[in-house]
Amino acid sequence: MTTMNVGSRSHDSGEQVHDPAAVRLVEITLWFWIGQAVGAFARLGVADALAGQHRTADDLAARTGSDPGGLRRLLSSLTGVGVVREVSPGVFALGELGEHLRTDHPQSLRDLAVLQSEPWMWRVFEQLQHAVSTGDAPIKDVLGTDYYWTWLNGRPEARRVFDAGMVSVAKALQIPTALAYDYQGVRRIVDIGGGLGQVLTAILTANPHVRGTLFDQPATVADAQQALAHAGLTDRCSVAGGDMFQAVPGDGDTYLLSFVLMDWDDEHAVRLLRNVAAVLPAHGRILVLDCLADHPSDTGPSGHPFHMGRTVDLFQMCMGSARVRSRAEFEGLYARAGVRLHALHLPQAPVSMMEVTPV
């Protein structure tokens, strides 16, 4: 009897028996299950329970309050994507990706995994076809609001989960981008829409000569004060609350917009940029950290095809009227606001930095 393996080649002849493109497409269509599996793994705290150890599924189930059979199946599913390893039958350890789901990892993405599997995110995103067919953001019908920020502001727990996820993104993507810039000539940075101040904190810690102002909604900066105090920055960083579409603080020579413009349509983006331009000194600069829809690399650091900007653009299409923009589209916004793109840093990275100066 001839035996065939379950892969794409025959044991006998080595001939291809499956179309690689078809197998790859099957894999892609199953990614949404893997996303939920990673979210469950993160919520249950399995990475912390493993924490450098080899443990059985039964042991992990006891430590995480899980059903042993269900957890074993979850762990098995995640061995194929690098989150866990099965070191011997029924015994598991963290894989390279799983290490980033530990809460004590310096670039922990545990909170992002939780956020990306939140029910409200999935309820909106499952209406992607509606957005493509009609041009309308499904968030209006699903959550009853034009912007996800509006919905989050009325739900403290959902906002807490979202903010924690954004801190994860900042550690993995925004902070490395921000720290690649030379701040030698900078005196004071005003971080507009800076959330809890994680990017600004990293910049100030690495550049002791720089002072900072964190500007966001009043409730947000109130929460940020504790984080700044914990980082020992209260003597070098002030906080200010307000509406960035009305006015921004005028005490900086450098203004930071990190993952801010991507959340707003062109009219709001131009209004914000004009507010910054109105207080920007002649020698000043705006540092815009954002994804580019047309950055020239389609391969991520892992070696697998991935274009973060074009993927995030699907989120923006579902969640409001914002978009991920190309370099030319950003330059159009800058021109309307009376500023110009001076330099583009890290143009091939998932997150680029645009240095913008007065005209």
Coordinates of C-alpha atoms in Angstrom, one line a residue:
M1 CA 0.0 0.0 0.0
T2 CA 1.3 3.5 -0.9
T3 CA 1.4 5.9 2.0
M4 CA 1.2 9.7 1.5
N5 CA 2.1 12.2 4.1
V6 CA -0.1 15.1 5.1
G7 CA 2.2 17.7 3.6
S8 CA 2.7 18.7 0.1
R9 CA 5.0 15.9 -1.2
S10 CA 4.8 12.2 -1.6
H11 CA 7.0 9.9 0.6
D12 CA 7.7 7.8 -2.4
S13 CA 8.6 10.2 -5.2
G14 CA 8.9 13.6 -3.5
E15 CA 6.5 15.0 -6.1
Q16 CA 4.3 18.0 -5.1
V17 CA 0.8 16.9 -4.3
H18 CA -0.6 20.1 -2.8
D19 CA -0.7 23.5 -4.4
P20 CA 1.5 25.7 -2.1
A21 CA -0.6 28.8 -2.8
A22 CA -3.8 26.9 -1.8
V23 CA -2.2 25.7 1.4
R24 CA -0.9 29.2 2.2
L25 CA -4.4 30.7 1.6
V26 CA -6.0 28.1 3.9
E27 CA -3.4 29.1 6.5
I28 CA -4.3 32.8 6.1
T29 CA -8.0 32.2 6.5
L30 CA -7.3 30.4 9.8
W31 CA -5.4 33.3 11.3
F32 CA -8.4 34.8 13.0
W33 CA -8.7 31.6 15.1
I34 CA -5.0 31.9 16.0
G35 CA -5.6 35.5 17.0
Q36 CA -8.3 34.4 19.5
A37 CA -6.1 31.6 20.7
V38 CA -3.2 34.0 21.5
G39 CA -5.7 36.3 23.2
A40 CA -7.0 33.5 25.4
F41 CA -3.4 32.4 26.2
A42 CA -2.7 36.0 27.2
R43 CA -5.8 36.4 29.4
L44 CA -5.2 33.2 31.2
G45 CA -1.7 34.2 32.1
V46 CA -0.1 31.0 30.7
A47 CA 3.1 32.7 29.7
D48 CA 3.7 33.9 33.3
A49 CA 2.8 30.4 34.5
L50 CA 5.5 28.9 32.2
A51 CA 8.1 31.7 32.9
G52 CA 11.2 29.8 31.8
Q53 CA 10.0 26.4 33.0
H54 CA 8.8 23.2 31.3
R55 CA 5.4 22.3 32.6
T56 CA 2.7 19.8 31.8
A57 CA -0.8 20.9 30.6
D58 CA -2.3 19.6 33.9
D59 CA 0.2 21.7 35.9
L60 CA -0.5 24.8 33.8
A61 CA -4.3 24.2 34.1
A62 CA -4.1 24.1 37.8
R63 CA -2.0 27.3 37.9
T64 CA -4.3 29.2 35.5
G65 CA -7.7 27.8 36.6
S66 CA -8.3 26.1 33.2
D67 CA -9.7 22.8 32.0
P68 CA -6.7 20.5 31.4
G69 CA -8.1 19.1 28.2
G70 CA -9.0 22.5 26.8
L71 CA -5.7 24.0 27.7
R72 CA -3.8 21.1 26.2
R73 CA -5.6 21.7 22.9
L74 CA -4.9 25.4 23.1
L75 CA -1.2 24.8 23.7
S76 CA -1.0 22.4 20.9
S77 CA -2.5 24.9 18.5
L78 CA 0.0 27.5 19.4
T79 CA 3.1 25.2 18.9
G80 CA 2.7 25.8 15.2
V81 CA 3.1 29.5 15.4
G82 CA 6.1 29.9 17.8
V83 CA 4.2 30.8 20.9
V84 CA 4.9 27.6 22.8
R85 CA 7.1 24.5 22.2
E86 CA 6.2 20.9 23.1
V87 CA 9.6 19.8 24.5
S88 CA 8.4 16.2 25.2
P89 CA 5.0 14.6 24.9
G90 CA 2.6 16.6 27.0
V91 CA 5.3 19.0 28.3
F92 CA 5.4 22.6 27.1
A93 CA 7.7 25.6 27.3
L94 CA 7.5 29.1 25.9
G95 CA 8.6 29.7 22.3
E96 CA 10.3 32.9 21.1
L97 CA 7.0 34.7 20.5
G98 CA 5.5 33.4 23.8
E99 CA 8.2 35.2 25.7
H100 CA 6.7 38.5 24.6
L101 CA 3.4 37.5 26.3
R102 CA 5.0 37.5 29.7
T103 CA 4.0 40.5 31.7
D104 CA 7.6 41.0 32.9
H105 CA 9.1 41.1 29.4
P106 CA 10.5 44.6 28.6
Q107 CA 8.6 44.5 25.3
S108 CA 5.6 42.6 26.5
L109 CA 2.7 42.4 24.1
R110 CA 0.4 40.6 26.4
D111 CA -2.0 43.5 26.7
L112 CA -2.1 44.0 22.9
A113 CA -3.0 40.3 22.5
V114 CA -5.9 40.8 24.9
L115 CA -7.0 44.0 23.2
Q116 CA -7.0 42.5 19.7
S117 CA -9.3 39.7 20.9
E118 CA -11.8 42.0 22.7
P119 CA -15.4 41.2 21.6
W120 CA -16.1 44.8 20.6
M121 CA -13.2 44.9 18.2
W122 CA -14.4 41.7 16.5
R123 CA -18.0 42.8 16.3
V124 CA -16.9 45.9 14.4
F125 CA -14.4 44.2 12.2
E126 CA -16.7 41.4 11.1
Q127 CA -18.5 44.1 9.2
L128 CA -15.5 44.9 7.0
Q129 CA -17.4 43.8 3.9
H130 CA -20.0 46.4 4.7
A131 CA -17.3 49.1 4.8
V132 CA -15.9 48.0 1.5
S133 CA -19.3 47.8 -0.2
T134 CA -20.8 51.0 1.1
G135 CA -17.9 53.3 2.2
D136 CA -19.5 53.6 5.6
A137 CA -17.6 52.8 8.8
P138 CA -19.5 49.9 10.5
I139 CA -18.7 51.3 13.9
K140 CA -21.7 53.6 13.5
D141 CA -24.1 50.6 13.3
V142 CA -22.3 48.3 15.7
L143 CA -21.3 50.7 18.5
G144 CA -23.5 53.7 17.7
T145 CA -20.6 56.2 17.4
D146 CA -18.5 57.8 14.7
Y147 CA -15.2 57.2 16.5
Y148 CA -14.0 54.4 18.7
W149 CA -12.5 57.1 21.1
T150 CA -15.9 58.4 21.8
W151 CA -17.2 54.9 22.7
L152 CA -14.1 54.1 24.9
N153 CA -14.4 57.3 26.8
G154 CA -17.8 56.2 28.3
R155 CA -16.5 52.7 29.2
P156 CA -13.7 52.8 31.8
E157 CA -12.8 49.1 31.7
A158 CA -12.7 49.0 27.9
R159 CA -10.6 52.1 27.9
R160 CA -8.2 50.6 30.4
V161 CA -7.8 47.5 28.2
F162 CA -7.3 49.7 25.1
D163 CA -4.7 51.9 26.9
A164 CA -2.8 48.9 28.1
G165 CA -2.7 47.5 24.5
M166 CA -1.4 50.8 23.2
V167 CA 1.4 50.8 25.8
S168 CA 2.4 47.4 24.4
V169 CA 2.5 48.9 20.9
A170 CA 4.5 51.8 22.1
K171 CA 7.1 49.5 23.6
A172 CA 7.5 47.4 20.6
L173 CA 7.2 49.9 17.8
Q174 CA 6.9 53.6 18.7
I175 CA 9.6 53.8 21.3
P176 CA 12.4 52.1 19.2
T177 CA 11.4 54.5 16.4
A178 CA 11.5 57.6 18.6
L179 CA 14.8 56.6 20.2
A180 CA 16.5 56.3 16.8
Y181 CA 16.3 60.1 16.4
D182 CA 19.0 62.6 17.5
Y183 CA 17.7 64.9 20.1
Q184 CA 20.9 66.9 20.6
G185 CA 19.4 70.2 19.6
V186 CA 16.0 69.7 21.4
R187 CA 15.1 71.8 24.5
R188 CA 11.5 70.9 25.2
I189 CA 9.2 68.3 23.6
V190 CA 5.5 68.7 23.7
D191 CA 3.9 65.3 23.3
I192 CA 0.4 65.9 21.7
G193 CA -2.1 63.1 22.4
G194 CA 0.6 61.3 24.3
G195 CA -1.7 59.1 26.4
L196 CA 0.1 57.9 29.5
G197 CA 3.4 59.3 28.3
Q198 CA 5.2 56.1 27.6
V199 CA 7.0 57.4 24.4
L200 CA 7.9 60.7 26.0
T201 CA 9.1 59.0 29.1
A202 CA 11.5 56.9 27.0
I203 CA 12.8 60.0 25.1
L204 CA 13.4 61.9 28.3
T205 CA 15.1 59.0 30.1
A206 CA 17.5 58.6 27.2
N207 CA 18.1 62.3 26.8
P208 CA 18.6 63.9 30.2
H209 CA 19.1 67.4 28.7
V210 CA 15.5 67.4 27.3
R211 CA 12.4 68.6 29.2
G212 CA 8.9 67.6 28.3
T213 CA 5.2 68.5 28.3
L214 CA 2.6 65.8 28.1
F215 CA -0.7 67.1 26.5
D216 CA -3.9 65.0 26.2
Q217 CA -7.4 65.0 27.5
P218 CA -7.6 66.1 31.2
A219 CA -8.7 62.6 32.5
T220 CA -5.8 61.0 30.6
V221 CA -3.0 63.2 31.8
A222 CA -4.3 62.9 35.3
D223 CA -3.6 59.2 35.1
A224 CA -0.2 59.8 33.5
Q225 CA 1.1 61.8 36.4
Q226 CA 1.7 58.7 38.5
A227 CA 3.6 57.0 35.6
L228 CA 5.8 60.1 35.2
A229 CA 6.4 60.2 38.9
H230 CA 7.4 56.5 38.9
A231 CA 9.9 57.2 36.2
G232 CA 11.4 60.0 38.2
L233 CA 10.5 62.7 35.7
T234 CA 8.2 65.0 37.6
D235 CA 10.9 67.7 37.8
R236 CA 11.5 67.6 34.0
C237 CA 8.0 66.9 32.6
S238 CA 4.8 68.8 33.1
V239 CA 1.3 67.8 32.1
A240 CA -1.5 69.8 30.5
G241 CA -5.0 68.8 29.7
G242 CA -7.1 70.2 26.8
D243 CA -8.6 69.8 23.4
M244 CA -5.8 69.5 20.7
F245 CA -8.3 70.6 18.1
Q246 CA -8.7 73.9 19.9
A247 CA -5.2 74.8 20.9
V248 CA -1.9 73.2 22.0
P249 CA 0.7 74.3 24.6
G250 CA 3.1 76.9 23.2
D251 CA 6.2 76.2 25.2
G252 CA 8.0 73.6 23.0
D253 CA 10.6 73.7 20.3
T254 CA 9.7 70.2 19.3
Y255 CA 6.2 68.7 19.0
L256 CA 5.6 64.9 19.0
L257 CA 2.6 63.4 17.2
S258 CA 2.9 59.6 17.8
F259 CA 0.2 57.5 16.3
V260 CA -2.1 60.5 16.4
L261 CA -2.8 61.6 12.8
M262 CA -3.7 58.0 11.8
D263 CA -6.7 58.3 14.0
W264 CA -8.3 61.3 12.3
D265 CA -9.7 62.3 8.9
D266 CA -7.9 65.0 6.8
E267 CA -9.9 67.9 8.2
H268 CA -9.2 67.1 11.8
A269 CA -5.5 66.3 11.0
V270 CA -5.0 69.6 9.2
R271 CA -6.7 71.5 12.1
L272 CA -4.4 69.8 14.6
L273 CA -1.3 70.5 12.5
R274 CA -2.3 74.2 12.1
N275 CA -2.7 74.5 15.8
V276 CA 0.9 73.1 16.2
A277 CA 2.2 75.3 13.4
A278 CA 0.7 78.4 15.1
V279 CA 3.0 77.9 18.1
L280 CA 6.0 76.3 16.4
P281 CA 9.1 78.5 16.6
A282 CA 11.0 79.2 13.4
H283 CA 13.8 76.7 14.4
G284 CA 11.2 74.2 15.7
R285 CA 10.1 70.8 14.4
I286 CA 7.2 68.4 14.5
L287 CA 8.1 64.7 14.8
V288 CA 5.3 62.6 13.3
L289 CA 5.5 58.8 14.1
D290 CA 3.1 57.0 11.9
C291 CA 2.7 54.1 9.5
L292 CA 3.2 54.8 5.8
A293 CA 0.9 53.1 3.3
D294 CA 3.7 53.1 0.7
H295 CA 6.8 52.2 2.6
P296 CA 9.0 50.3 0.3
S297 CA 9.3 47.0 2.2
D298 CA 6.7 44.3 2.3
T299 CA 8.6 42.0 4.5
G300 CA 8.6 42.3 8.3
P301 CA 11.5 41.7 10.6
S302 CA 10.4 38.0 11.0
G303 CA 11.0 37.5 7.3
H304 CA 7.3 36.9 6.6
P305 CA 5.4 39.2 4.3
F306 CA 3.8 41.9 6.4
H307 CA 2.8 45.5 5.7
M308 CA 1.7 47.0 8.9
G309 CA 0.4 50.3 7.4
R310 CA -1.9 48.6 4.9
T311 CA -3.2 46.2 7.6
V312 CA -3.9 49.0 10.1
D313 CA -5.7 50.8 7.4
L314 CA -8.4 48.2 7.5
F315 CA -8.9 48.9 11.2
Q316 CA -9.3 52.6 10.4
M317 CA -11.8 51.9 7.6
C318 CA -14.0 50.0 10.1
M319 CA -13.5 52.2 13.2
G320 CA -14.1 55.7 11.8
S321 CA -13.2 58.1 9.0
A322 CA -9.4 58.0 9.4
R323 CA -6.9 56.3 7.2
V324 CA -3.2 55.2 6.9
R325 CA -1.7 57.6 4.5
S326 CA 1.1 57.6 1.9
R327 CA 4.0 59.9 2.0
A328 CA 2.4 62.1 -0.7
E329 CA -0.8 62.3 1.3
F330 CA 1.1 63.3 4.4
E331 CA 2.9 66.0 2.4
G332 CA -0.5 67.3 1.2
L333 CA -1.7 67.6 4.9
Y334 CA 1.5 69.4 5.8
A335 CA 1.2 71.9 2.9
R336 CA -2.4 72.7 3.9
A337 CA -1.2 73.4 7.5
G338 CA 1.7 75.6 6.4
V339 CA 4.6 73.2 7.2
R340 CA 6.7 70.9 5.1
L341 CA 8.3 67.5 5.3
H342 CA 12.0 68.0 6.0
A343 CA 13.2 64.5 6.4
L344 CA 11.9 60.9 6.6
H345 CA 13.5 58.6 9.0
L346 CA 13.3 54.8 9.0
P347 CA 11.2 54.7 5.8
Q348 CA 11.3 50.9 5.6
A349 CA 10.2 50.2 9.2
P350 CA 6.7 49.4 10.3
V351 CA 6.6 52.8 11.9
S352 CA 8.4 55.7 10.3
M353 CA 9.3 59.2 11.7
M354 CA 8.6 62.3 9.6
E355 CA 10.5 65.4 10.6
V356 CA 8.3 68.4 9.7
T357 CA 9.4 72.0 9.9
P358 CA 8.0 75.5 9.2
V359 CA 7.9 76.5 5.5

